[in-house]
Coordinates of C-alpha atoms in Angstrom, one line a residue:
Chain A
M1 CA 0.0 0.2 0.0
T2 CA 1.4 3.7 -0.7
A3 CA 0.1 6.3 1.6
I4 CA 0.5 9.7 -0.7
S5 CA 0.7 12.1 2.1
Q6 CA -0.5 15.2 0.3
N7 CA -3.9 16.6 -0.4
T8 CA -5.8 14.3 2.7
S9 CA -9.4 15.6 3.0
A10 CA -11.1 17.5 6.0
T11 CA -11.9 13.8 7.6
G12 CA -7.9 13.4 7.3
D13 CA -8.2 10.7 4.7
A14 CA -5.8 10.3 1.7
P15 CA -6.0 8.7 -1.3
T16 CA -4.1 5.0 -1.2
I17 CA -3.0 2.5 -4.5
H18 CA -4.2 -1.4 -4.0
A19 CA -3.2 -4.0 -5.8
L20 CA -6.2 -5.8 -6.6
G21 CA -5.8 -9.2 -8.5
V22 CA -3.4 -10.0 -10.7
D23 CA -4.4 -7.4 -13.1
G24 CA -6.3 -4.9 -11.0
V25 CA -5.6 -1.6 -9.0
L26 CA -7.7 0.0 -6.4
I27 CA -7.4 3.8 -5.5
S28 CA -9.0 4.1 -2.8
F29 CA -10.4 7.9 -1.6
G30 CA -11.5 6.4 2.3
S31 CA -12.7 3.4 3.8
E32 CA -15.8 5.4 4.4
L33 CA -18.4 7.3 2.1
T34 CA -18.1 10.7 2.7
E35 CA -19.5 13.5 0.1
P36 CA -15.5 14.6 -0.1
A37 CA -14.3 11.0 -0.7
N38 CA -17.2 10.1 -3.5
R39 CA -16.2 13.5 -5.2
A40 CA -12.8 12.4 -5.7
A41 CA -13.3 9.4 -7.0
L42 CA -15.8 10.6 -9.5
A43 CA -13.6 13.3 -9.8
F44 CA -10.3 11.1 -10.7
H45 CA -12.0 8.5 -12.7
A46 CA -13.3 11.5 -15.3
A47 CA -9.5 12.6 -15.5
L48 CA -7.6 9.2 -16.1
S49 CA -9.1 9.2 -19.6
G50 CA -7.5 12.3 -20.3
A51 CA -3.9 10.9 -18.4
D52 CA -1.2 8.8 -20.7
L53 CA -1.4 5.2 -18.9
P54 CA -0.4 2.8 -21.4
G55 CA -1.9 -0.9 -20.7
L56 CA -5.0 1.1 -18.7
K57 CA -7.8 -1.0 -20.2
E58 CA -10.8 0.6 -18.3
A59 CA -11.5 2.0 -15.2
A60 CA -14.9 2.3 -13.1
T61 CA -15.6 3.7 -9.9
S62 CA -17.5 2.4 -6.7
L63 CA -18.4 4.4 -4.1
T64 CA -15.0 5.9 -2.2
S65 CA -12.6 4.7 -4.8
V66 CA -11.3 3.6 -8.4
Y67 CA -10.9 0.0 -9.9
L68 CA -8.1 -0.3 -12.8
R69 CA -8.2 -3.0 -14.8
L70 CA -4.7 -3.4 -17.0
D71 CA -3.1 -5.2 -19.8
L72 CA -0.7 -7.2 -18.0
S73 CA 1.7 -7.4 -21.7
A74 CA 1.5 -3.7 -21.7
C75 CA 2.4 -2.8 -17.9
D76 CA 1.7 -3.9 -14.4
L77 CA 1.4 -2.0 -10.7
E78 CA 5.1 -1.2 -10.5
T79 CA 5.6 0.1 -14.1
L80 CA 2.5 2.9 -13.2
R81 CA 2.5 3.3 -9.9
P82 CA 5.0 6.9 -10.6
A83 CA 2.3 7.7 -13.0
L84 CA -0.5 7.1 -10.2
A85 CA 1.2 9.2 -7.9
T86 CA 1.6 12.1 -9.9
L87 CA -1.5 12.0 -10.9
L88 CA -3.1 12.0 -7.6
Q89 CA -0.8 14.6 -5.9
S90 CA -1.7 16.9 -9.5
R91 CA -4.5 18.3 -7.1
D92 CA -6.9 18.2 -4.0
W93 CA -9.3 15.1 -5.8
Y94 CA -11.9 15.8 -2.2
D95 CA -12.6 19.3 -3.2
A96 CA -13.0 18.4 -6.9
P97 CA -16.4 19.5 -8.6
L98 CA -18.7 17.3 -9.3
P99 CA -18.7 16.1 -13.3
A100 CA -20.0 18.9 -15.7
T101 CA -22.5 16.4 -17.9
R102 CA -24.7 15.4 -15.2
R103 CA -27.8 16.1 -14.9
L104 CA -31.3 16.3 -12.7
W105 CA -33.8 13.3 -13.1
R106 CA -37.3 13.9 -11.7
V107 CA -38.4 10.1 -11.6
P108 CA -41.9 9.2 -10.8
A109 CA -42.4 6.4 -8.2
L110 CA -44.7 4.6 -6.1
F111 CA -44.4 4.3 -2.7
G112 CA -46.0 1.4 -0.6
T113 CA -49.1 -0.6 -1.8
E114 CA -48.4 -4.2 -2.4
L115 CA -46.1 -3.0 -5.5
A116 CA -43.9 -1.8 -2.7
P117 CA -44.5 -3.4 0.3
Q118 CA -41.9 -3.0 2.8
L119 CA -42.9 1.2 3.3
E120 CA -43.9 1.3 6.4
E121 CA -41.6 -0.8 7.8
A122 CA -38.7 1.0 7.0
A123 CA -40.3 4.7 7.9
A124 CA -41.1 2.7 11.1
L125 CA -37.4 2.0 11.5
A126 CA -36.7 6.0 10.6
G127 CA -39.1 7.0 13.3
L128 CA -42.0 8.3 10.7
P129 CA -45.3 7.6 10.0
P130 CA -45.6 6.4 5.9
Q131 CA -46.8 10.1 4.6
D132 CA -43.5 11.9 5.9
A133 CA -41.3 9.1 5.5
I134 CA -42.3 9.7 1.2
A135 CA -42.0 13.3 2.3
E136 CA -38.3 12.8 2.9
L137 CA -37.3 10.6 0.3
C138 CA -38.7 12.8 -2.0
A139 CA -37.5 16.3 -0.4
A140 CA -34.2 16.8 -2.3
P141 CA -32.1 14.9 -5.3
L142 CA -30.4 12.2 -4.7
R143 CA -26.7 12.3 -6.3
V144 CA -25.8 8.8 -8.1
Q145 CA -22.7 7.8 -6.2
T146 CA -21.9 5.0 -8.3
I147 CA -23.3 2.3 -10.7
G148 CA -22.4 -1.3 -9.9
F149 CA -23.5 -4.4 -9.0
A150 CA -25.8 -4.8 -12.1
P151 CA -25.6 -2.8 -15.1
G152 CA -26.9 0.5 -14.5
Q153 CA -27.6 0.1 -11.1
P154 CA -27.4 3.3 -9.4
Y155 CA -26.5 4.0 -5.5
L156 CA -28.2 7.2 -4.5
G157 CA -27.2 9.2 -1.5
Q158 CA -27.3 10.4 1.0
L159 CA -30.2 10.4 3.0
P160 CA -30.6 11.8 6.8
E161 CA -28.8 9.8 9.2
N162 CA -32.4 8.8 10.8
W163 CA -32.3 6.6 7.2
N164 CA -29.2 4.2 8.8
L165 CA -31.1 1.2 8.4
P166 CA -29.3 -2.0 8.8
R167 CA -29.8 -4.5 5.8
Q168 CA -32.2 -7.4 7.1
T169 CA -31.0 -10.4 7.9
D170 CA -33.1 -12.7 5.2
L171 CA -33.2 -11.4 2.0
T172 CA -35.9 -11.0 0.2
P173 CA -36.2 -13.4 -2.7
R174 CA -37.1 -11.3 -5.5
V175 CA -38.0 -7.6 -6.4
P176 CA -39.0 -6.5 -9.9
E177 CA -36.7 -4.5 -11.9
G178 CA -37.4 -0.6 -11.7
A179 CA -38.1 -1.5 -7.5
L180 CA -36.5 1.1 -5.4
A181 CA -35.2 0.0 -1.8
V182 CA -33.9 1.8 1.4
A183 CA -30.9 1.1 4.1
I184 CA -27.7 2.9 5.2
R185 CA -28.9 6.0 4.2
Q186 CA -28.9 5.1 0.3
M187 CA -31.5 4.0 -2.0
V188 CA -30.9 1.8 -4.6
L189 CA -32.9 1.4 -7.8
F190 CA -32.5 -2.3 -9.2
S191 CA -32.2 -2.8 -13.0
V192 CA -32.6 -6.4 -12.8
S193 CA -34.9 -8.3 -11.1
T194 CA -32.8 -9.8 -8.1
P195 CA -32.8 -11.1 -4.4
T196 CA -31.9 -8.2 -1.8
G197 CA -31.9 -7.3 1.8
W198 CA -32.5 -3.9 1.3
R199 CA -36.2 -2.9 2.3
H200 CA -38.6 -2.1 -0.9
V201 CA -40.4 0.8 -0.2
G202 CA -40.9 2.6 -3.9
Q203 CA -41.7 1.3 -7.1
T204 CA -40.7 3.0 -10.5
A205 CA -41.2 2.0 -14.0
L206 CA -37.7 3.1 -15.2
R207 CA -35.8 0.7 -17.4
L208 CA -32.0 1.5 -16.1
F209 CA -30.2 -0.9 -18.5
Q210 CA -31.7 -2.0 -22.0
P211 CA -29.1 -3.6 -23.9
D212 CA -30.0 -3.1 -27.2
R213 CA -30.2 0.5 -27.1
P214 CA -28.1 3.0 -28.9
D215 CA -27.2 4.2 -24.8
P216 CA -28.1 1.0 -23.1
F217 CA -27.5 2.6 -19.6
L218 CA -29.8 5.3 -18.6
L219 CA -28.0 7.2 -15.1
R220 CA -24.6 8.0 -14.8
P221 CA -22.4 8.6 -11.5
G222 CA -23.1 12.3 -10.7
D223 CA -26.4 12.5 -12.4
E224 CA -29.1 13.3 -9.5
V225 CA -32.8 11.6 -9.2
L226 CA -35.8 13.9 -7.5
F227 CA -38.3 11.3 -7.0
Q228 CA -41.9 12.2 -7.2
P229 CA -44.4 10.5 -5.6
V230 CA -47.5 9.8 -7.9
S231 CA -50.6 7.6 -6.9
R232 CA -51.5 3.5 -8.1
A233 CA -53.6 4.8 -10.6
E234 CA -51.0 7.2 -12.1
F235 CA -48.2 4.6 -11.7
E236 CA -50.3 2.2 -14.0
T237 CA -50.8 5.3 -16.5
I238 CA -47.2 5.3 -16.4
R239 CA -46.0 2.4 -16.8
R240 CA -48.3 2.1 -19.4
D241 CA -47.5 5.0 -21.6
A242 CA -44.6 7.1 -20.6
P243 CA -41.2 6.6 -22.6
N244 CA -38.3 6.4 -20.2
G245 CA -40.9 5.5 -17.3
G246 CA -42.0 9.3 -17.3
A247 CA -38.7 10.3 -16.0
V248 CA -37.5 13.5 -17.5
S249 CA -34.2 14.8 -17.3
E250 CA -32.0 18.5 -17.8
R251 CA -28.8 20.1 -17.4
A252 CA -28.1 19.5 -13.3
G253 CA -25.5 22.5 -11.5
Chain B
M1 CA -24.7 -16.7 -45.4
A2 CA -23.7 -20.5 -44.0
A3 CA -25.4 -21.4 -41.2
I4 CA -26.1 -24.1 -37.9
Q5 CA -29.3 -25.1 -36.9
V6 CA -30.1 -26.2 -33.4
Q7 CA -31.9 -29.4 -33.0
R8 CA -31.9 -29.8 -29.0
A9 CA -30.2 -27.9 -26.1
G10 CA -30.3 -28.8 -22.9
P11 CA -30.3 -26.3 -19.8
G12 CA -27.0 -23.7 -19.8
V13 CA -26.0 -23.9 -23.4
T14 CA -25.0 -20.2 -24.8
L15 CA -22.7 -18.7 -26.8
Q16 CA -19.7 -17.0 -25.6
D17 CA -16.4 -15.4 -26.2
M18 CA -13.9 -13.3 -24.6
G19 CA -16.9 -11.0 -22.6
R20 CA -17.1 -7.2 -22.9
N21 CA -14.5 -4.4 -22.3
G22 CA -15.6 -1.0 -20.9
Y23 CA -18.4 -1.1 -18.9
L24 CA -17.5 -2.3 -15.7
A25 CA -18.1 1.6 -15.0
Q26 CA -21.1 1.1 -15.9
G27 CA -22.4 -2.0 -13.9
L28 CA -21.6 -4.7 -16.5
S29 CA -19.1 -6.8 -15.6
R30 CA -16.9 -8.8 -18.6
G31 CA -18.8 -11.9 -18.6
G32 CA -17.4 -14.6 -22.0
A33 CA -16.6 -18.0 -21.7
M34 CA -16.1 -19.8 -18.1
D35 CA -13.3 -21.7 -19.6
R36 CA -11.3 -19.2 -21.5
L37 CA -8.3 -21.9 -21.9
A38 CA -10.6 -23.6 -24.0
L39 CA -12.3 -21.4 -26.5
I40 CA -8.5 -20.5 -26.9
E41 CA -7.9 -24.4 -27.7
G42 CA -10.3 -24.5 -30.4
A43 CA -9.2 -21.4 -32.2
A44 CA -5.8 -23.2 -32.7
L45 CA -7.5 -26.2 -33.4
L46 CA -8.9 -24.5 -36.1
G47 CA -6.4 -22.1 -36.9
Q48 CA -7.8 -18.6 -35.9
D49 CA -8.9 -16.1 -33.6
P50 CA -9.4 -16.7 -30.6
T51 CA -12.2 -14.0 -30.1
L52 CA -14.2 -15.6 -32.2
A53 CA -18.0 -16.9 -30.5
G54 CA -18.4 -20.5 -30.2
I55 CA -21.0 -22.3 -28.2
E56 CA -20.4 -22.9 -24.0
I57 CA -22.4 -26.1 -22.7
A58 CA -22.5 -25.9 -19.2
G59 CA -23.2 -29.7 -17.8
S60 CA -26.0 -30.3 -20.4
Y61 CA -26.2 -31.8 -24.2
L62 CA -26.7 -30.2 -27.7
S63 CA -27.6 -31.6 -31.5
L64 CA -27.3 -29.4 -34.1
R65 CA -26.9 -29.9 -38.0
A66 CA -24.5 -27.6 -40.5
D67 CA -26.6 -26.6 -43.5
N68 CA -22.9 -26.4 -45.8
P69 CA -20.0 -28.8 -44.3
V70 CA -18.2 -26.5 -41.7
R71 CA -14.8 -27.3 -39.1
I72 CA -15.6 -27.8 -36.0
A73 CA -13.4 -28.2 -32.6
L74 CA -14.2 -29.8 -29.5
T75 CA -12.5 -28.6 -26.6
G76 CA -13.2 -28.3 -22.3
A77 CA -15.4 -30.5 -20.6
P78 CA -14.9 -34.2 -22.5
M79 CA -18.2 -35.2 -24.2
R80 CA -19.5 -37.8 -26.1
A81 CA -19.3 -36.9 -29.4
R82 CA -21.3 -37.9 -32.6
C83 CA -21.6 -37.4 -36.2
D84 CA -24.3 -39.1 -37.4
G85 CA -23.7 -41.9 -35.1
A86 CA -19.7 -41.7 -36.1
A87 CA -17.9 -41.0 -32.9
L88 CA -15.7 -38.1 -32.6
A89 CA -12.1 -37.7 -30.6
W90 CA -12.8 -34.8 -28.1
Q91 CA -10.1 -32.6 -28.1
A92 CA -9.5 -32.3 -31.7
S93 CA -10.8 -31.0 -35.4
H94 CA -13.4 -32.7 -37.1
L95 CA -15.3 -31.7 -40.6
L96 CA -18.9 -32.0 -39.9
P97 CA -20.7 -32.3 -44.0
A98 CA -23.5 -30.4 -45.0
G99 CA -27.1 -31.9 -43.3
A100 CA -24.7 -34.0 -40.7
T101 CA -25.7 -34.2 -37.3
L102 CA -23.7 -34.0 -34.4
D103 CA -24.8 -35.2 -30.8
L104 CA -22.7 -34.0 -27.9
A105 CA -24.2 -35.4 -24.6
G106 CA -22.6 -37.3 -21.5
S107 CA -21.4 -34.3 -20.2
P108 CA -19.1 -34.7 -17.2
G109 CA -20.2 -31.5 -15.0
G110 CA -18.0 -28.5 -16.1
Y111 CA -18.2 -26.8 -19.1
S112 CA -17.6 -28.0 -23.0
Y113 CA -16.6 -25.7 -25.8
L114 CA -18.0 -26.3 -29.7
S115 CA -16.1 -24.4 -32.1
F116 CA -16.9 -23.0 -35.8
G117 CA -14.5 -22.7 -38.7
G118 CA -14.7 -18.5 -38.8
G119 CA -16.9 -18.0 -35.9
L120 CA -20.3 -18.1 -35.2
E121 CA -21.6 -13.9 -36.2
C122 CA -24.6 -13.8 -34.8
E123 CA -25.2 -10.1 -34.0
K124 CA -22.9 -8.3 -31.4
L125 CA -24.4 -6.7 -28.5
L126 CA -22.0 -4.0 -26.7
G127 CA -19.0 -5.1 -28.4
A128 CA -19.4 -9.2 -27.8
R129 CA -21.8 -11.9 -28.9
S130 CA -21.3 -13.6 -25.3
A131 CA -24.8 -14.2 -23.7
H132 CA -24.3 -12.8 -20.4
L133 CA -27.0 -14.1 -18.6
A134 CA -27.1 -12.1 -15.5
A135 CA -27.1 -9.2 -16.9
G136 CA -30.4 -10.2 -19.2
I137 CA -27.7 -10.0 -22.9
G138 CA -29.1 -13.2 -24.9
R139 CA -29.9 -16.2 -23.5
M140 CA -30.4 -20.1 -24.0
L141 CA -30.4 -21.9 -27.2
A142 CA -32.9 -23.5 -28.1
A143 CA -34.0 -25.9 -30.7
G144 CA -35.2 -23.7 -33.5
D145 CA -32.9 -21.1 -33.7
S146 CA -30.0 -20.7 -36.6
L147 CA -26.8 -19.5 -35.9
P148 CA -25.1 -17.9 -38.7
L149 CA -21.1 -18.7 -39.4
G150 CA -18.7 -16.4 -40.7
A151 CA -16.8 -17.1 -43.9
D152 CA -13.9 -19.8 -43.0
P153 CA -10.7 -19.4 -44.7
G154 CA -8.9 -22.5 -42.9
Q155 CA -9.4 -26.0 -44.4
R156 CA -7.0 -28.2 -42.0
V157 CA -9.2 -30.8 -39.7
G158 CA -8.2 -33.7 -37.8
Q159 CA -5.6 -31.9 -35.5
A160 CA -5.5 -33.3 -31.6
I161 CA -3.7 -30.9 -28.6
T162 CA -3.4 -32.1 -25.3
P163 CA -5.0 -29.9 -22.9
Q164 CA -3.4 -28.3 -20.0
A165 CA -4.8 -30.7 -17.0
R166 CA -7.2 -29.1 -15.3
F167 CA -10.0 -31.6 -15.2
D168 CA -9.2 -33.2 -12.0
G169 CA -9.1 -30.6 -9.0
G170 CA -5.7 -29.5 -7.5
V171 CA -4.1 -26.5 -6.3
L172 CA -5.3 -23.1 -7.2
R173 CA -2.6 -20.0 -7.0
I174 CA -3.8 -17.1 -4.7
V175 CA -2.7 -13.4 -4.5
A176 CA -3.5 -11.5 -1.3
T177 CA -6.0 -9.0 -1.4
P178 CA -6.4 -5.2 0.6
Q179 CA -8.3 -7.2 2.9
T180 CA -6.3 -10.5 3.1
R181 CA -4.9 -9.2 6.8
L182 CA -8.6 -8.4 8.0
F183 CA -8.1 -12.4 8.5
P184 CA -6.3 -13.6 11.7
E185 CA -3.2 -15.2 10.8
P186 CA -4.1 -19.2 12.2
D187 CA -7.3 -18.7 9.8
R188 CA -5.1 -17.8 6.5
Q189 CA -2.6 -20.6 7.2
R190 CA -5.7 -22.6 7.6
F191 CA -7.0 -21.5 4.1
T192 CA -3.9 -23.2 2.3
E193 CA -4.1 -26.5 4.1
T194 CA -7.6 -26.6 3.5
R195 CA -9.3 -29.3 1.5
F196 CA -12.3 -27.7 -0.8
R197 CA -14.8 -29.4 -2.8
K198 CA -17.2 -27.5 -5.2
D199 CA -21.0 -26.7 -3.8
T200 CA -23.5 -28.1 -6.0
R201 CA -24.6 -23.8 -6.1
G202 CA -22.4 -22.8 -8.7
N203 CA -23.4 -21.3 -11.9
R204 CA -21.5 -18.5 -14.2
M205 CA -21.6 -15.5 -11.6
G206 CA -19.8 -17.5 -8.5
Q207 CA -18.8 -21.1 -7.2
R208 CA -19.2 -21.5 -3.8
L209 CA -17.2 -24.0 -2.0
I210 CA -17.8 -25.9 0.8
L211 CA -15.2 -28.0 3.9
D212 CA -15.1 -30.1 6.2
G213 CA -14.8 -28.4 9.5
P214 CA -15.1 -24.4 10.5
G215 CA -15.6 -22.0 8.0
F216 CA -13.4 -18.4 7.6
G217 CA -15.8 -15.8 8.8
L218 CA -14.8 -12.8 10.5
K219 CA -15.9 -12.7 13.9
T220 CA -15.9 -8.8 14.7
G221 CA -19.0 -7.3 13.0
L222 CA -17.0 -5.7 10.2
T223 CA -18.4 -3.6 7.7
I224 CA -16.8 -3.2 5.1
L225 CA -17.7 -0.1 1.8
S226 CA -18.8 -1.8 -1.0
E227 CA -16.0 -2.0 -3.6
A228 CA -14.8 -3.1 -7.2
I229 CA -14.7 -7.3 -7.4
A230 CA -13.5 -9.2 -10.2
P231 CA -13.5 -12.8 -11.6
G232 CA -11.3 -14.9 -9.0
D233 CA -12.0 -12.6 -6.1
I234 CA -12.8 -15.3 -3.4
Q235 CA -15.8 -14.1 -0.6
I236 CA -16.0 -14.8 2.5
T237 CA -19.7 -14.7 2.9
G238 CA -21.8 -14.7 6.1
D239 CA -21.6 -18.4 6.4
G240 CA -18.2 -18.2 6.7
M241 CA -17.3 -20.6 3.5
P242 CA -15.6 -19.1 0.5
F243 CA -17.9 -18.0 -3.1
V244 CA -15.2 -17.4 -5.7
L245 CA -16.5 -14.5 -8.6
L246 CA -16.5 -15.8 -12.2
A247 CA -17.4 -14.3 -15.1
E248 CA -20.8 -12.9 -15.0
C249 CA -20.1 -12.1 -11.0
Q250 CA -21.2 -8.3 -10.1
T251 CA -18.8 -5.7 -10.3
T252 CA -19.2 -4.4 -6.7
G253 CA -19.1 -5.9 -3.5
G254 CA -18.9 -5.5 0.2
Y255 CA -18.0 -9.1 1.4
P256 CA -14.5 -9.3 3.0
R257 CA -11.9 -10.9 0.1
I258 CA -9.5 -14.0 1.8
A259 CA -7.6 -14.0 -1.5
T260 CA -7.8 -13.4 -5.8
V261 CA -6.9 -16.7 -7.6
L262 CA -5.0 -16.1 -10.9
P263 CA -6.7 -15.7 -14.2
S264 CA -5.0 -18.1 -15.4
D265 CA -6.0 -21.2 -12.4
L266 CA -9.7 -20.6 -13.2
P267 CA -10.0 -23.1 -15.8
R268 CA -9.0 -25.3 -13.1
L269 CA -11.6 -24.4 -10.7
V270 CA -14.6 -24.4 -13.2
Q271 CA -13.7 -27.8 -14.6
A272 CA -13.3 -29.2 -11.3
P273 CA -15.4 -32.6 -10.9
A274 CA -17.9 -32.6 -8.3
G275 CA -16.0 -33.8 -5.0
A276 CA -12.5 -33.1 -6.2
D277 CA -10.2 -31.9 -4.1
L278 CA -9.6 -28.2 -4.6
R279 CA -6.4 -26.6 -2.5
F280 CA -5.0 -22.7 -2.5
R281 CA -1.6 -21.3 -2.3
F282 CA -0.6 -17.9 -1.6
I283 CA 2.4 -16.3 -4.1
P284 CA 3.9 -12.8 -4.4
L285 CA 1.9 -10.6 -6.8
Q286 CA 5.3 -10.1 -9.2
E287 CA 5.3 -14.1 -8.9
A288 CA 2.1 -14.3 -10.2
I289 CA 2.1 -11.3 -12.7
A290 CA 5.4 -13.0 -14.2
L291 CA 3.6 -16.5 -14.4
E292 CA 0.4 -15.3 -16.2
R293 CA 2.7 -13.4 -18.6
A294 CA 4.2 -16.6 -19.1
E295 CA 1.0 -18.4 -19.1
T296 CA -0.3 -15.8 -22.1
A297 CA 2.7 -16.3 -24.3
R298 CA 2.0 -20.1 -24.1
R299 CA -1.8 -19.8 -25.1
A300 CA -0.7 -17.6 -28.2
D301 CA 1.9 -20.6 -29.4
L302 CA -0.7 -23.1 -29.0
R303 CA -1.2 -24.0 -32.8
A304 CA 2.8 -25.1 -32.6
D305 CA 1.5 -28.5 -30.2
L306 CA -1.4 -29.7 -32.7
R307 CA -0.7 -33.3 -33.7
P308 CA -2.1 -35.2 -36.0
L309 CA -5.4 -37.6 -35.1
I310 CA -3.9 -40.5 -34.7
R311 CA -6.2 -43.6 -36.1
D312 CA -5.9 -47.5 -35.9
P313 CA -7.5 -48.8 -38.8
H314 CA -8.7 -51.8 -36.8
D315 CA -10.6 -49.7 -34.8
M316 CA -12.7 -48.4 -37.5
A317 CA -16.0 -49.5 -38.4
D318 CA -16.5 -47.6 -41.6
L319 CA -12.8 -46.8 -43.5
L320 CA -15.0 -44.6 -46.0
A321 CA -16.4 -42.3 -43.1
Y322 CA -12.7 -41.8 -42.6
Q323 CA -11.8 -40.9 -46.2
L324 CA -15.1 -38.9 -46.5
I325 CA -15.0 -37.2 -42.5
S326 CA -11.7 -36.4 -41.6
G327 CA -11.0 -36.7 -37.9
V328 CA -13.6 -39.4 -37.3
T329 CA -12.1 -42.2 -34.7
R330 CA -13.3 -44.7 -32.1
G331 CA -13.8 -42.1 -30.1
D332 CA -11.4 -43.1 -26.7
D333 CA -8.4 -41.2 -28.2
L334 CA -8.8 -38.9 -25.5
E335 CA -8.6 -41.7 -23.2
R336 CA -5.8 -43.1 -24.8
T337 CA -3.5 -40.7 -25.3
E338 CA -4.0 -39.5 -22.1
G339 CA -3.5 -42.9 -20.7

């Protein structure tokens, strides 16, 4: 591990470089999810495309880190380390601006009912009546902190502290595509039908990954999502008729 | 355009190639063949590009017919292969005559591969032809599917290649992860001394392992922030059992990872039969990198290892068929050459 002494964040985090597998590198900006560490990961990932790093096959962000996959025929961690260290020291990544092309999405969502059966349970855990819980979840835009786990699947945050709910010990066997679930001050929108330990509080008509489309992924890291509560009748109309599940976007920031 | 007609396909029969590059940032893992070496051996037998798409058969069966004569190669977990009833050697290339039916059955488990001269030219999606079932890309093949073939400039058949040993379990080489040191030293030591077996729960996303004795769960209520994960990573899940991530794994995960299997040793894991012993051995990162580079070079030069299929005329039921269909044999050449 290499700790870069310069450019620590306000919380004292400093970026580290680790090997991840034989052909991977993990650059971590913090072991806990903070706003500066998430910004740093997004900004460093964006900067990689302009950097001259021969042998870099691809890079991806997670919440507070950036993963690099290397072509071992052209490089390895040791040959790349000086260039990575230089890039890490070239600016204060924790203070970097959000991606310039980010968008604000307004997304209709049905909260509760049998289509999202864990709203009341999650609201109780957050110490709120269901209607207040919906209002709080829809009060402000949530950032796409990362896309991952499954194709096009966003992790959205960060919710107020009372939403720091643990995951369920038992998995829900299956939530449908477009399900909106909550845990640990984050929401996830599911791009495929999947089992999950997160509580299913809302349902959208979004299709986050459509592989046969020219632009198959709806959301990008850095985008913001503002949920707009709709009635069951409105939701059924949107699901039947509206393109993109009724979601509309505009330039954010 | 020449095509292959699928007549019968069991579950787990998919189109595969080397997977997709460049979509990790969008949450889509590479996918591709579970035993990439088998596709590379198939390409060497046919003298062509290893990135061409073939068919992966995951412990299942397949029957198909060619409209026109087509060269094929059979690699990976050995199956019983018949061309209009005549046995074909595994780990070899053959000519499938126009209208002939190829039957592949009797899978021992593991992953078997059927490659075609010119490759399958189904439409690419996001840069590859692989089905990625976990992501909802493509699907399993089914009776009635017609698969277009690419143009085949090659002619040579009747070649054989000895497969790299990987069908009996054995030692998987691993490197440390940033989380390896979270596991107490006695557990790390025990991890490398334990004989693991494959659990019945395994698929293209990952393989659970089981062992006699206690698992390797961390005692503390450790919470690890989800970060990038990759094929070969060995997660220790809630029950203390190792779960090795494979081709269609998710792209991020929060379980602690005790180690990562070398990419070149993953075929040994995916091809290990039920009940076979699997063990792990830590090696330093720089040694692992050197081994990977050496294996990549060896794979690029596999054509040098080809040899003509050995046939014994006394064993041949139909000499005429032999002359028309190059490479038709008793069907037990593999057993004999390995014996």
